[in-house]
Amino acid sequence: MSSSTAASGRTPLTEAAPFALCAREPRVPAERLVAEMVPPPRFDSVRFDTYVPDPNQPSQSEAVTVLSAFAAGLGARPAGGPGGGGRRWFARKPQRPTGPRGVYLDGGYGVGKTHLLASLWHATPAPAEEKAFGTFVELTNLVGALGFQQTVSTLGGHRLLCIDEFELDDPGDTVLVSSLLGRLVDAGVALAATSNTLPGKLGEGRFAAADFLREIQGLSARFRPLRIDGEDYRHRGLPEAPAPFSDEQVTKAAYATEGASLDDFPGLLDHLAAVHPSRYGALTDGVRAVCLTDVTAVPDQSTALRLVVLADRLYDREVPVLASGLPFDRLFSDEMLNGGYRKKYFRAISRLTALARDAKGLVAE
Protein backbone atom coordinates (compact mmCIF):
# COMPACT_ATOMS: atom_id res chain seq x y z
CA MET A 1 0.00 0.00 0.00
CA SER A 2 1.37 3.40 -0.92
CA SER A 3 1.84 6.04 1.74
CA SER A 4 -0.81 8.25 0.12
CA THR A 5 -3.36 5.42 0.16
CA ALA A 6 -2.55 4.58 3.76
CA ALA A 7 -2.84 8.19 4.78
CA SER A 8 -6.22 8.62 3.13
CA GLY A 9 -7.62 5.45 4.67
CA ARG A 10 -9.06 4.34 1.34
CA THR A 11 -9.58 0.69 0.54
CA PRO A 12 -6.71 -0.56 -1.68
CA LEU A 13 -7.79 -1.53 -5.17
CA THR A 14 -7.30 -4.99 -6.59
CA GLU A 15 -4.63 -5.41 -9.27
CA ALA A 16 -7.26 -6.00 -11.97
CA ALA A 17 -10.21 -3.70 -12.54
CA PRO A 18 -13.66 -5.34 -12.26
CA PHE A 19 -15.04 -6.80 -15.46
CA ALA A 20 -18.47 -6.10 -16.88
CA LEU A 21 -21.16 -8.71 -17.36
CA CYS A 22 -22.19 -6.63 -20.37
CA ALA A 23 -18.89 -7.58 -22.04
CA ARG A 24 -19.62 -11.29 -21.83
CA GLU A 25 -21.26 -13.27 -24.63
CA PRO A 26 -21.20 -16.88 -23.39
CA ARG A 27 -21.76 -19.87 -25.65
CA VAL A 28 -23.13 -22.95 -23.92
CA PRO A 29 -23.11 -26.38 -25.62
CA ALA A 30 -26.10 -28.64 -25.06
CA GLU A 31 -23.85 -31.13 -23.26
CA ARG A 32 -23.22 -28.58 -20.53
CA LEU A 33 -26.94 -28.03 -20.04
CA VAL A 34 -27.35 -31.75 -19.35
CA ALA A 35 -24.25 -32.06 -17.16
CA GLU A 36 -25.35 -29.12 -15.02
CA MET A 37 -28.72 -30.66 -14.12
CA VAL A 38 -27.68 -31.15 -10.51
CA PRO A 39 -28.51 -29.11 -7.39
CA PRO A 40 -26.81 -25.69 -7.63
CA PRO A 41 -23.89 -24.79 -5.35
CA ARG A 42 -26.16 -23.16 -2.76
CA PHE A 43 -27.89 -26.52 -2.27
CA ASP A 44 -24.98 -28.87 -2.87
CA SER A 45 -24.53 -29.73 0.81
CA VAL A 46 -28.14 -29.60 2.02
CA ARG A 47 -29.75 -32.74 3.38
CA PHE A 48 -32.98 -33.61 5.14
CA ASP A 49 -31.20 -33.43 8.50
CA THR A 50 -29.98 -29.89 7.77
CA TYR A 51 -33.52 -28.66 7.16
CA VAL A 52 -34.78 -26.90 10.28
CA PRO A 53 -38.57 -27.21 10.48
CA ASP A 54 -40.48 -24.41 12.11
CA PRO A 55 -41.99 -25.97 15.27
CA ASN A 56 -45.12 -23.91 14.68
CA GLN A 57 -45.60 -25.44 11.23
CA PRO A 58 -46.07 -29.24 11.50
CA SER A 59 -46.41 -29.52 7.71
CA GLN A 60 -42.68 -28.87 7.42
CA SER A 61 -41.73 -31.89 9.55
CA GLU A 62 -44.32 -33.99 7.74
CA ALA A 63 -42.76 -33.09 4.39
CA VAL A 64 -39.36 -34.34 5.54
CA THR A 65 -40.88 -37.66 6.60
CA VAL A 66 -42.82 -38.14 3.37
CA LEU A 67 -39.92 -37.17 1.11
CA SER A 68 -37.45 -39.37 2.98
CA ALA A 69 -39.71 -42.37 2.43
CA PHE A 70 -40.22 -41.39 -1.22
CA ALA A 71 -36.44 -41.27 -1.77
CA ALA A 72 -35.94 -44.64 -0.11
CA GLY A 73 -38.54 -46.17 -2.42
CA LEU A 74 -36.55 -45.12 -5.48
CA GLY A 75 -33.43 -47.05 -4.57
CA ALA A 76 -34.22 -50.58 -5.63
CA ARG A 77 -33.60 -51.66 -9.21
CA PRO A 78 -36.40 -53.72 -10.73
CA ALA A 79 -35.53 -57.38 -11.17
CA GLY A 80 -33.84 -57.96 -14.49
CA GLY A 81 -33.15 -54.26 -14.99
CA PRO A 82 -29.71 -53.06 -16.09
CA GLY A 83 -27.21 -51.96 -13.52
CA GLY A 84 -25.12 -48.82 -13.39
CA GLY A 85 -26.03 -45.69 -15.28
CA GLY A 86 -26.85 -47.31 -18.64
CA ARG A 87 -30.00 -46.35 -20.50
CA ARG A 88 -32.89 -48.77 -20.32
CA TRP A 89 -33.37 -48.89 -24.09
CA PHE A 90 -34.56 -52.52 -24.39
CA ALA A 91 -35.21 -53.41 -20.77
CA ARG A 92 -38.71 -54.20 -19.69
CA LYS A 93 -40.56 -51.39 -18.02
CA PRO A 94 -39.48 -50.91 -14.40
CA GLN A 95 -41.86 -51.90 -11.68
CA ARG A 96 -43.67 -48.86 -10.38
CA PRO A 97 -43.32 -48.17 -6.66
CA THR A 98 -46.44 -48.23 -4.55
CA GLY A 99 -48.16 -44.89 -4.12
CA PRO A 100 -47.87 -41.78 -6.32
CA ARG A 101 -45.04 -41.63 -8.83
CA GLY A 102 -44.45 -37.96 -8.10
CA VAL A 103 -44.53 -35.42 -5.30
CA TYR A 104 -45.40 -31.76 -5.55
CA LEU A 105 -44.29 -29.29 -2.89
CA ASP A 106 -46.89 -26.55 -2.56
CA GLY A 107 -46.08 -23.53 -0.42
CA GLY A 108 -45.10 -19.90 -0.17
CA TYR A 109 -41.79 -18.16 -0.62
CA GLY A 110 -38.83 -19.12 1.51
CA VAL A 111 -40.34 -22.10 3.36
CA GLY A 112 -37.48 -24.33 2.19
CA LYS A 113 -39.05 -26.11 -0.80
CA THR A 114 -35.84 -26.00 -2.85
CA HIS A 115 -33.86 -27.21 0.18
CA LEU A 116 -36.22 -30.17 0.46
CA LEU A 117 -36.18 -30.86 -3.28
CA ALA A 118 -32.38 -30.87 -3.34
CA SER A 119 -32.35 -33.09 -0.24
CA LEU A 120 -34.59 -35.54 -2.08
CA TRP A 121 -32.12 -35.60 -4.97
CA HIS A 122 -29.21 -36.25 -2.61
CA ALA A 123 -31.11 -38.87 -0.60
CA THR A 124 -32.23 -40.93 -3.59
CA PRO A 125 -29.86 -43.93 -3.64
CA ALA A 126 -28.85 -43.77 -7.29
CA PRO A 127 -25.77 -42.56 -9.20
CA ALA A 128 -25.75 -38.86 -10.07
CA GLU A 129 -26.10 -39.66 -13.77
CA GLU A 130 -29.46 -41.32 -13.03
CA LYS A 131 -30.87 -38.22 -11.30
CA ALA A 132 -31.57 -34.77 -12.73
CA PHE A 133 -32.32 -31.47 -11.00
CA GLY A 134 -33.23 -28.22 -12.69
CA THR A 135 -35.62 -25.32 -12.75
CA PHE A 136 -38.64 -25.27 -15.04
CA VAL A 137 -36.85 -22.69 -17.20
CA GLU A 138 -33.73 -24.85 -17.44
CA LEU A 139 -35.87 -27.80 -18.51
CA THR A 140 -37.56 -25.83 -21.28
CA ASN A 141 -34.13 -24.58 -22.36
CA LEU A 142 -32.93 -28.18 -22.54
CA VAL A 143 -35.85 -29.10 -24.79
CA GLY A 144 -35.00 -26.12 -26.96
CA ALA A 145 -31.37 -27.19 -27.23
CA LEU A 146 -31.87 -30.94 -27.74
CA GLY A 147 -35.35 -31.18 -29.20
CA PHE A 148 -38.30 -32.98 -27.61
CA GLN A 149 -37.48 -36.56 -28.61
CA GLN A 150 -33.80 -36.30 -27.69
CA THR A 151 -34.74 -34.84 -24.31
CA VAL A 152 -37.06 -37.80 -23.70
CA SER A 153 -34.23 -40.18 -24.63
CA THR A 154 -31.70 -38.31 -22.48
CA LEU A 155 -33.84 -38.16 -19.34
CA GLY A 156 -35.80 -41.37 -19.90
CA GLY A 157 -33.11 -43.51 -18.29
CA HIS A 158 -33.19 -41.54 -15.04
CA ARG A 159 -34.77 -42.67 -11.80
CA LEU A 160 -35.64 -39.16 -10.64
CA LEU A 161 -36.27 -35.75 -12.19
CA CYS A 162 -36.59 -32.78 -9.82
CA ILE A 163 -38.15 -29.61 -11.23
CA ASP A 164 -37.81 -26.48 -9.14
CA GLU A 165 -40.12 -23.49 -9.59
CA PHE A 166 -42.63 -25.15 -11.90
CA GLU A 167 -44.12 -22.27 -13.86
CA LEU A 168 -47.88 -22.02 -14.32
CA ASP A 169 -47.95 -18.68 -16.11
CA ASP A 170 -46.82 -19.67 -19.62
CA PRO A 171 -49.43 -21.98 -21.15
CA GLY A 172 -47.21 -23.00 -24.06
CA ASP A 173 -44.24 -24.01 -21.93
CA THR A 174 -46.49 -25.66 -19.34
CA VAL A 175 -48.13 -27.87 -21.98
CA LEU A 176 -44.72 -28.68 -23.48
CA VAL A 177 -43.26 -29.75 -20.14
CA SER A 178 -46.45 -31.59 -19.20
CA SER A 179 -46.13 -33.65 -22.38
CA LEU A 180 -42.48 -34.31 -21.58
CA LEU A 181 -43.32 -35.42 -18.04
CA GLY A 182 -45.97 -37.79 -19.34
CA ARG A 183 -43.41 -39.49 -21.56
CA LEU A 184 -40.88 -39.68 -18.75
CA VAL A 185 -43.37 -41.16 -16.27
CA ASP A 186 -44.25 -43.79 -18.88
CA ALA A 187 -40.52 -44.58 -19.06
CA GLY A 188 -40.42 -45.14 -15.29
CA VAL A 189 -38.95 -41.81 -14.16
CA ALA A 190 -40.10 -40.53 -10.76
CA LEU A 191 -40.90 -36.82 -10.57
CA ALA A 192 -40.73 -34.14 -7.91
CA ALA A 193 -41.66 -30.50 -8.39
CA THR A 194 -42.07 -27.26 -6.50
CA SER A 195 -43.97 -24.07 -7.17
CA ASN A 196 -45.05 -21.05 -5.19
CA THR A 197 -48.25 -19.94 -3.55
CA LEU A 198 -48.61 -16.19 -3.49
CA PRO A 199 -48.19 -14.64 -0.04
CA GLY A 200 -51.75 -13.28 -0.21
CA LYS A 201 -53.11 -16.74 -1.03
CA LEU A 202 -51.65 -18.64 1.92
CA GLY A 203 -54.38 -20.24 3.99
CA GLU A 204 -56.83 -20.32 1.08
CA GLY A 205 -56.45 -24.02 0.41
CA ARG A 206 -54.31 -25.69 -2.22
CA PHE A 207 -54.15 -22.72 -4.57
CA ALA A 208 -50.90 -23.57 -6.36
CA ALA A 209 -51.44 -27.31 -6.08
CA ALA A 210 -54.84 -27.05 -7.80
CA ASP A 211 -53.32 -24.98 -10.61
CA PHE A 212 -50.44 -27.41 -10.99
CA LEU A 213 -52.57 -30.53 -11.06
CA ARG A 214 -55.00 -28.99 -13.51
CA GLU A 215 -52.23 -28.01 -15.89
CA ILE A 216 -50.64 -31.46 -15.94
CA GLN A 217 -54.06 -33.12 -16.28
CA GLY A 218 -53.32 -36.80 -16.97
CA LEU A 219 -50.40 -36.83 -14.52
CA SER A 220 -52.49 -35.64 -11.60
CA ALA A 221 -53.10 -39.07 -10.09
CA ARG A 222 -49.37 -39.72 -10.04
CA PHE A 223 -48.56 -36.72 -7.87
CA ARG A 224 -49.00 -36.35 -4.13
CA PRO A 225 -49.32 -32.65 -3.21
CA LEU A 226 -47.48 -31.73 -0.02
CA ARG A 227 -48.51 -28.43 1.52
CA ILE A 228 -45.61 -26.67 3.30
CA ASP A 229 -46.75 -23.74 5.39
CA GLY A 230 -44.58 -21.08 7.01
CA GLU A 231 -43.03 -17.67 6.64
CA ASP A 232 -40.14 -16.76 4.35
CA TYR A 233 -37.04 -18.04 6.17
CA ARG A 234 -34.94 -15.43 4.37
CA HIS A 235 -36.64 -12.82 6.56
CA ARG A 236 -37.25 -14.97 9.63
CA GLY A 237 -35.27 -13.46 12.51
CA LEU A 238 -32.97 -11.57 10.13
CA PRO A 239 -32.40 -7.83 9.79
CA GLU A 240 -34.15 -5.92 7.04
CA ALA A 241 -32.40 -5.76 3.70
CA PRO A 242 -29.78 -3.00 3.64
CA ALA A 243 -30.66 0.21 1.87
CA PRO A 244 -28.94 0.76 -1.48
CA PHE A 245 -25.47 2.27 -1.37
CA SER A 246 -24.13 5.21 -3.36
CA ASP A 247 -22.59 4.81 -6.82
CA GLU A 248 -19.20 5.68 -5.32
CA GLN A 249 -19.49 3.02 -2.61
CA VAL A 250 -20.51 0.35 -5.12
CA THR A 251 -17.70 1.27 -7.51
CA LYS A 252 -15.06 1.25 -4.75
CA ALA A 253 -16.27 -2.12 -3.51
CA ALA A 254 -16.11 -3.53 -7.04
CA TYR A 255 -12.49 -2.45 -7.41
CA ALA A 256 -11.62 -3.78 -3.97
CA THR A 257 -13.27 -7.20 -4.44
CA GLU A 258 -11.46 -9.85 -6.43
CA GLY A 259 -13.71 -11.41 -9.05
CA ALA A 260 -16.36 -8.69 -8.85
CA SER A 261 -18.28 -7.42 -11.84
CA LEU A 262 -19.36 -3.80 -12.24
CA ASP A 263 -22.22 -2.76 -14.50
CA ASP A 264 -24.66 0.06 -14.98
CA PHE A 265 -28.06 -1.51 -14.30
CA PRO A 266 -29.91 -0.15 -17.37
CA GLY A 267 -27.01 -1.28 -19.55
CA LEU A 268 -27.11 -4.76 -18.04
CA LEU A 269 -30.84 -5.02 -18.72
CA ASP A 270 -30.19 -4.16 -22.36
CA HIS A 271 -27.43 -6.79 -22.55
CA LEU A 272 -29.67 -9.51 -21.12
CA ALA A 273 -31.93 -9.05 -24.14
CA ALA A 274 -29.03 -10.16 -26.37
CA VAL A 275 -28.18 -13.29 -24.33
CA HIS A 276 -30.46 -16.33 -24.24
CA PRO A 277 -31.65 -17.05 -20.67
CA SER A 278 -30.17 -20.56 -20.91
CA ARG A 279 -26.77 -18.84 -20.90
CA TYR A 280 -27.29 -16.69 -17.81
CA GLY A 281 -25.56 -19.29 -15.66
CA ALA A 282 -22.50 -19.15 -17.90
CA LEU A 283 -22.73 -15.36 -17.85
CA THR A 284 -21.95 -15.51 -14.12
CA ASP A 285 -19.11 -18.06 -14.32
CA GLY A 286 -16.35 -17.11 -11.89
CA VAL A 287 -18.19 -14.05 -10.58
CA ARG A 288 -17.56 -13.49 -6.87
CA ALA A 289 -19.86 -10.46 -6.52
CA VAL A 290 -22.16 -8.46 -8.78
CA CYS A 291 -21.97 -4.68 -8.36
CA LEU A 292 -24.67 -2.58 -9.98
CA THR A 293 -25.00 1.17 -10.20
CA ASP A 294 -28.14 3.19 -10.94
CA VAL A 295 -30.72 0.49 -10.25
CA THR A 296 -34.03 1.71 -11.64
CA ALA A 297 -37.52 0.29 -12.05
CA VAL A 298 -37.70 -2.39 -14.73
CA PRO A 299 -39.37 -0.81 -17.75
CA ASP A 300 -41.39 -3.69 -19.21
CA GLN A 301 -42.50 -7.27 -18.71
CA SER A 302 -40.02 -8.92 -21.09
CA THR A 303 -37.11 -7.22 -19.36
CA ALA A 304 -38.52 -8.12 -15.96
CA LEU A 305 -38.77 -11.83 -16.84
CA ARG A 306 -35.16 -11.87 -18.00
CA LEU A 307 -34.09 -10.26 -14.74
CA VAL A 308 -35.96 -12.96 -12.82
CA VAL A 309 -33.89 -15.66 -14.52
CA LEU A 310 -30.65 -13.82 -13.75
CA ALA A 311 -31.70 -13.42 -10.12
CA ASP A 312 -32.33 -17.17 -9.90
CA ARG A 313 -28.89 -18.00 -11.31
CA LEU A 314 -27.16 -15.57 -8.95
CA TYR A 315 -29.07 -16.94 -5.97
CA ASP A 316 -28.26 -20.53 -6.93
CA ARG A 317 -24.59 -19.63 -7.07
CA GLU A 318 -24.64 -17.56 -3.86
CA VAL A 319 -23.30 -14.45 -5.61
CA PRO A 320 -23.83 -11.34 -3.47
CA VAL A 321 -25.34 -8.31 -5.20
CA LEU A 322 -24.28 -4.80 -4.20
CA ALA A 323 -26.35 -2.01 -5.69
CA SER A 324 -27.06 1.68 -5.76
CA GLY A 325 -30.31 3.32 -6.81
CA LEU A 326 -33.74 1.90 -6.02
CA PRO A 327 -34.13 -0.84 -3.41
CA PHE A 328 -34.97 -4.23 -4.88
CA ASP A 329 -38.53 -4.23 -3.56
CA ARG A 330 -39.26 -1.35 -5.94
CA LEU A 331 -37.94 -3.02 -9.11
CA PHE A 332 -41.35 -4.09 -10.37
CA SER A 333 -44.43 -1.94 -10.81
CA ASP A 334 -47.68 -2.58 -8.96
CA GLU A 335 -49.18 -3.70 -12.26
CA MET A 336 -46.46 -6.36 -12.62
CA LEU A 337 -46.82 -7.50 -9.01
CA ASN A 338 -50.55 -7.95 -9.51
CA GLY A 339 -50.31 -9.55 -12.94
CA GLY A 340 -49.90 -13.04 -14.28
CA TYR A 341 -46.17 -13.29 -13.56
CA ARG A 342 -46.40 -12.04 -9.98
CA LYS A 343 -45.10 -15.30 -8.51
CA LYS A 344 -41.84 -14.88 -10.39
CA TYR A 345 -41.47 -11.26 -9.32
CA PHE A 346 -42.06 -11.96 -5.64
CA ARG A 347 -39.48 -14.74 -5.82
CA ALA A 348 -36.94 -12.44 -7.48
CA ILE A 349 -37.48 -9.73 -4.85
CA SER A 350 -37.02 -12.27 -2.05
CA ARG A 351 -33.84 -13.67 -3.55
CA LEU A 352 -32.25 -10.37 -4.54
CA THR A 353 -32.97 -9.04 -1.06
CA ALA A 354 -31.12 -12.01 0.43
CA LEU A 355 -28.17 -11.42 -1.93
CA ALA A 356 -28.13 -7.71 -1.08
CA ARG A 357 -27.89 -8.65 2.58
CA ASP A 358 -24.97 -10.96 1.75
CA ALA A 359 -23.20 -8.11 -0.04
CA LYS A 360 -23.36 -5.64 2.83
CA GLY A 361 -19.91 -6.64 4.08
CA LEU A 362 -18.28 -5.66 0.79
CA VAL A 363 -18.57 -1.98 1.67
CA ALA A 364 -15.89 -0.68 4.00
CA GLU A 365 -17.22 0.92 7.18
PDB file of N, CA, C and O in Angstrom, residues 40 43 113-115 117 133-138 162-167 192-195 316 347 351:
ATOM      1  N   PRO A  40     -27.798 -26.777  -7.520  1.00  0.00           N
ATOM      2  CA  PRO A  40     -26.807 -25.695  -7.632  1.00  0.00           C
ATOM      3  C   PRO A  40     -25.949 -25.604  -6.379  1.00  0.00           C
ATOM      4  O   PRO A  40     -26.259 -26.190  -5.341  1.00  0.00           O
ATOM      5  N   PHE A  43     -27.197 -25.362  -2.835  1.00  0.00           N
ATOM      6  CA  PHE A  43     -27.895 -26.515  -2.274  1.00  0.00           C
ATOM      7  C   PHE A  43     -27.104 -27.812  -2.428  1.00  0.00           C
ATOM      8  O   PHE A  43     -27.655 -28.900  -2.309  1.00  0.00           O
ATOM      9  N   LYS A 113     -38.672 -25.091   0.186  1.00  0.00           N
ATOM     10  CA  LYS A 113     -39.047 -26.109  -0.796  1.00  0.00           C
ATOM     11  C   LYS A 113     -37.849 -26.563  -1.624  1.00  0.00           C
ATOM     12  O   LYS A 113     -37.681 -27.755  -1.886  1.00  0.00           O
ATOM     13  N   THR A 114     -37.008 -25.620  -2.055  1.00  0.00           N
ATOM     14  CA  THR A 114     -35.843 -26.003  -2.847  1.00  0.00           C
ATOM     15  C   THR A 114     -34.863 -26.805  -2.002  1.00  0.00           C
ATOM     16  O   THR A 114     -34.239 -27.756  -2.486  1.00  0.00           O
ATOM     17  N   HIS A 115     -34.701 -26.435  -0.737  1.00  0.00           N
ATOM     18  CA  HIS A 115     -33.861 -27.210   0.183  1.00  0.00           C
ATOM     19  C   HIS A 115     -34.364 -28.655   0.236  1.00  0.00           C
ATOM     20  O   HIS A 115     -33.569 -29.610   0.129  1.00  0.00           O
ATOM     21  N   LEU A 117     -36.300 -30.222  -1.975  1.00  0.00           N
ATOM     22  CA  LEU A 117     -36.179 -30.858  -3.285  1.00  0.00           C
ATOM     23  C   LEU A 117     -34.749 -31.333  -3.525  1.00  0.00           C
ATOM     24  O   LEU A 117     -34.522 -32.448  -4.012  1.00  0.00           O
ATOM     25  N   PHE A 133     -31.754 -32.554 -11.811  1.00  0.00           N
ATOM     26  CA  PHE A 133     -32.323 -31.468 -11.002  1.00  0.00           C
ATOM     27  C   PHE A 133     -32.188 -30.182 -11.809  1.00  0.00           C
ATOM     28  O   PHE A 133     -31.094 -29.833 -12.266  1.00  0.00           O
ATOM     29  N   GLY A 134     -33.288 -29.484 -11.984  1.00  0.00           N
ATOM     30  CA  GLY A 134     -33.230 -28.216 -12.689  1.00  0.00           C
ATOM     31  C   GLY A 134     -34.491 -27.417 -12.484  1.00  0.00           C
ATOM     32  O   GLY A 134     -35.519 -27.937 -12.023  1.00  0.00           O
ATOM     33  N   THR A 135     -34.430 -26.144 -12.814  1.00  0.00           N
ATOM     34  CA  THR A 135     -35.618 -25.320 -12.752  1.00  0.00           C
ATOM     35  C   THR A 135     -36.485 -25.585 -13.979  1.00  0.00           C
ATOM     36  O   THR A 135     -36.035 -26.167 -14.978  1.00  0.00           O
ATOM     37  N   PHE A 136     -37.722 -25.153 -13.899  1.00  0.00           N
ATOM     38  CA  PHE A 136     -38.636 -25.271 -15.035  1.00  0.00           C
ATOM     39  C   PHE A 136     -38.031 -24.602 -16.269  1.00  0.00           C
ATOM     40  O   PHE A 136     -38.067 -25.151 -17.375  1.00  0.00           O
ATOM     41  N   VAL A 137     -37.442 -23.412 -16.077  1.00  0.00           N
ATOM     42  CA  VAL A 137     -36.853 -22.686 -17.203  1.00  0.00           C
ATOM     43  C   VAL A 137     -35.683 -23.470 -17.786  1.00  0.00           C
ATOM     44  O   VAL A 137     -35.530 -23.555 -19.016  1.00  0.00           O
ATOM     45  N   GLU A 138     -34.857 -24.064 -16.941  1.00  0.00           N
ATOM     46  CA  GLU A 138     -33.735 -24.846 -17.443  1.00  0.00           C
ATOM     47  C   GLU A 138     -34.215 -26.065 -18.221  1.00  0.00           C
ATOM     48  O   GLU A 138     -33.593 -26.467 -19.216  1.00  0.00           O
ATOM     49  N   CYS A 162     -36.110 -33.828 -10.732  1.00  0.00           N
ATOM     50  CA  CYS A 162     -36.589 -32.782  -9.818  1.00  0.00           C
ATOM     51  C   CYS A 162     -36.718 -31.478 -10.596  1.00  0.00           C
ATOM     52  O   CYS A 162     -35.758 -31.033 -11.233  1.00  0.00           O
ATOM     53  N   ILE A 163     -37.894 -30.862 -10.516  1.00  0.00           N
ATOM     54  CA  ILE A 163     -38.148 -29.608 -11.228  1.00  0.00           C
ATOM     55  C   ILE A 163     -38.471 -28.536 -10.206  1.00  0.00           C
ATOM     56  O   ILE A 163     -39.513 -28.579  -9.541  1.00  0.00           O
ATOM     57  N   ASP A 164     -37.598 -27.567 -10.089  1.00  0.00           N
ATOM     58  CA  ASP A 164     -37.810 -26.477  -9.137  1.00  0.00           C
ATOM     59  C   ASP A 164     -38.520 -25.320  -9.830  1.00  0.00           C
ATOM     60  O   ASP A 164     -38.262 -25.028 -11.002  1.00  0.00           O
ATOM     61  N   GLU A 165     -39.402 -24.659  -9.089  1.00  0.00           N
ATOM     62  CA  GLU A 165     -40.121 -23.489  -9.586  1.00  0.00           C
ATOM     63  C   GLU A 165     -40.921 -23.804 -10.848  1.00  0.00           C
ATOM     64  O   GLU A 165     -40.775 -23.154 -11.881  1.00  0.00           O
ATOM     65  N   PHE A 166     -41.782 -24.819 -10.761  1.00  0.00           N
ATOM     66  CA  PHE A 166     -42.633 -25.153 -11.903  1.00  0.00           C
ATOM     67  C   PHE A 166     -43.504 -23.945 -12.221  1.00  0.00           C
ATOM     68  O   PHE A 166     -44.203 -23.429 -11.363  1.00  0.00           O
ATOM     69  N   GLU A 167     -43.428 -23.502 -13.472  1.00  0.00           N
ATOM     70  CA  GLU A 167     -44.118 -22.272 -13.858  1.00  0.00           C
ATOM     71  C   GLU A 167     -45.513 -22.577 -14.385  1.00  0.00           C
ATOM     72  O   GLU A 167     -45.693 -23.459 -15.224  1.00  0.00           O
ATOM     73  N   ALA A 192     -40.482 -34.999  -9.071  1.00  0.00           N
ATOM     74  CA  ALA A 192     -40.726 -34.142  -7.907  1.00  0.00           C
ATOM     75  C   ALA A 192     -40.683 -32.707  -8.402  1.00  0.00           C
ATOM     76  O   ALA A 192     -39.845 -32.356  -9.241  1.00  0.00           O
ATOM     77  N   ALA A 193     -41.588 -31.874  -7.902  1.00  0.00           N
ATOM     78  CA  ALA A 193     -41.661 -30.499  -8.386  1.00  0.00           C
ATOM     79  C   ALA A 193     -42.038 -29.564  -7.255  1.00  0.00           C
ATOM     80  O   ALA A 193     -42.642 -29.968  -6.262  1.00  0.00           O
ATOM     81  N   THR A 194     -41.652 -28.309  -7.420  1.00  0.00           N
ATOM     82  CA  THR A 194     -42.071 -27.264  -6.497  1.00  0.00           C
ATOM     83  C   THR A 194     -42.674 -26.117  -7.293  1.00  0.00           C
ATOM     84  O   THR A 194     -42.391 -25.930  -8.474  1.00  0.00           O
ATOM     85  N   SER A 195     -43.503 -25.333  -6.634  1.00  0.00           N
ATOM     86  CA  SER A 195     -43.972 -24.067  -7.169  1.00  0.00           C
ATOM     87  C   SER A 195     -44.302 -23.186  -5.984  1.00  0.00           C
ATOM     88  O   SER A 195     -44.108 -23.583  -4.834  1.00  0.00           O
ATOM     89  N   ASP A 316     -28.748 -19.147  -6.928  1.00  0.00           N
ATOM     90  CA  ASP A 316     -28.264 -20.527  -6.928  1.00  0.00           C
ATOM     91  C   ASP A 316     -26.767 -20.595  -6.639  1.00  0.00           C
ATOM     92  O   ASP A 316     -26.289 -21.514  -5.976  1.00  0.00           O
ATOM     93  N   ARG A 347     -40.638 -13.890  -6.069  1.00  0.00           N
ATOM     94  CA  ARG A 347     -39.477 -14.742  -5.816  1.00  0.00           C
ATOM     95  C   ARG A 347     -38.184 -13.967  -6.064  1.00  0.00           C
ATOM     96  O   ARG A 347     -37.236 -14.049  -5.297  1.00  0.00           O
ATOM     97  N   ARG A 351     -35.203 -13.180  -3.364  1.00  0.00           N
ATOM     98  CA  ARG A 351     -33.836 -13.673  -3.552  1.00  0.00           C
ATOM     99  C   ARG A 351     -32.830 -12.528  -3.680  1.00  0.00           C
ATOM    100  O   ARG A 351     -31.729 -12.603  -3.125  1.00  0.00           O
TER     101      ARG A 351
END
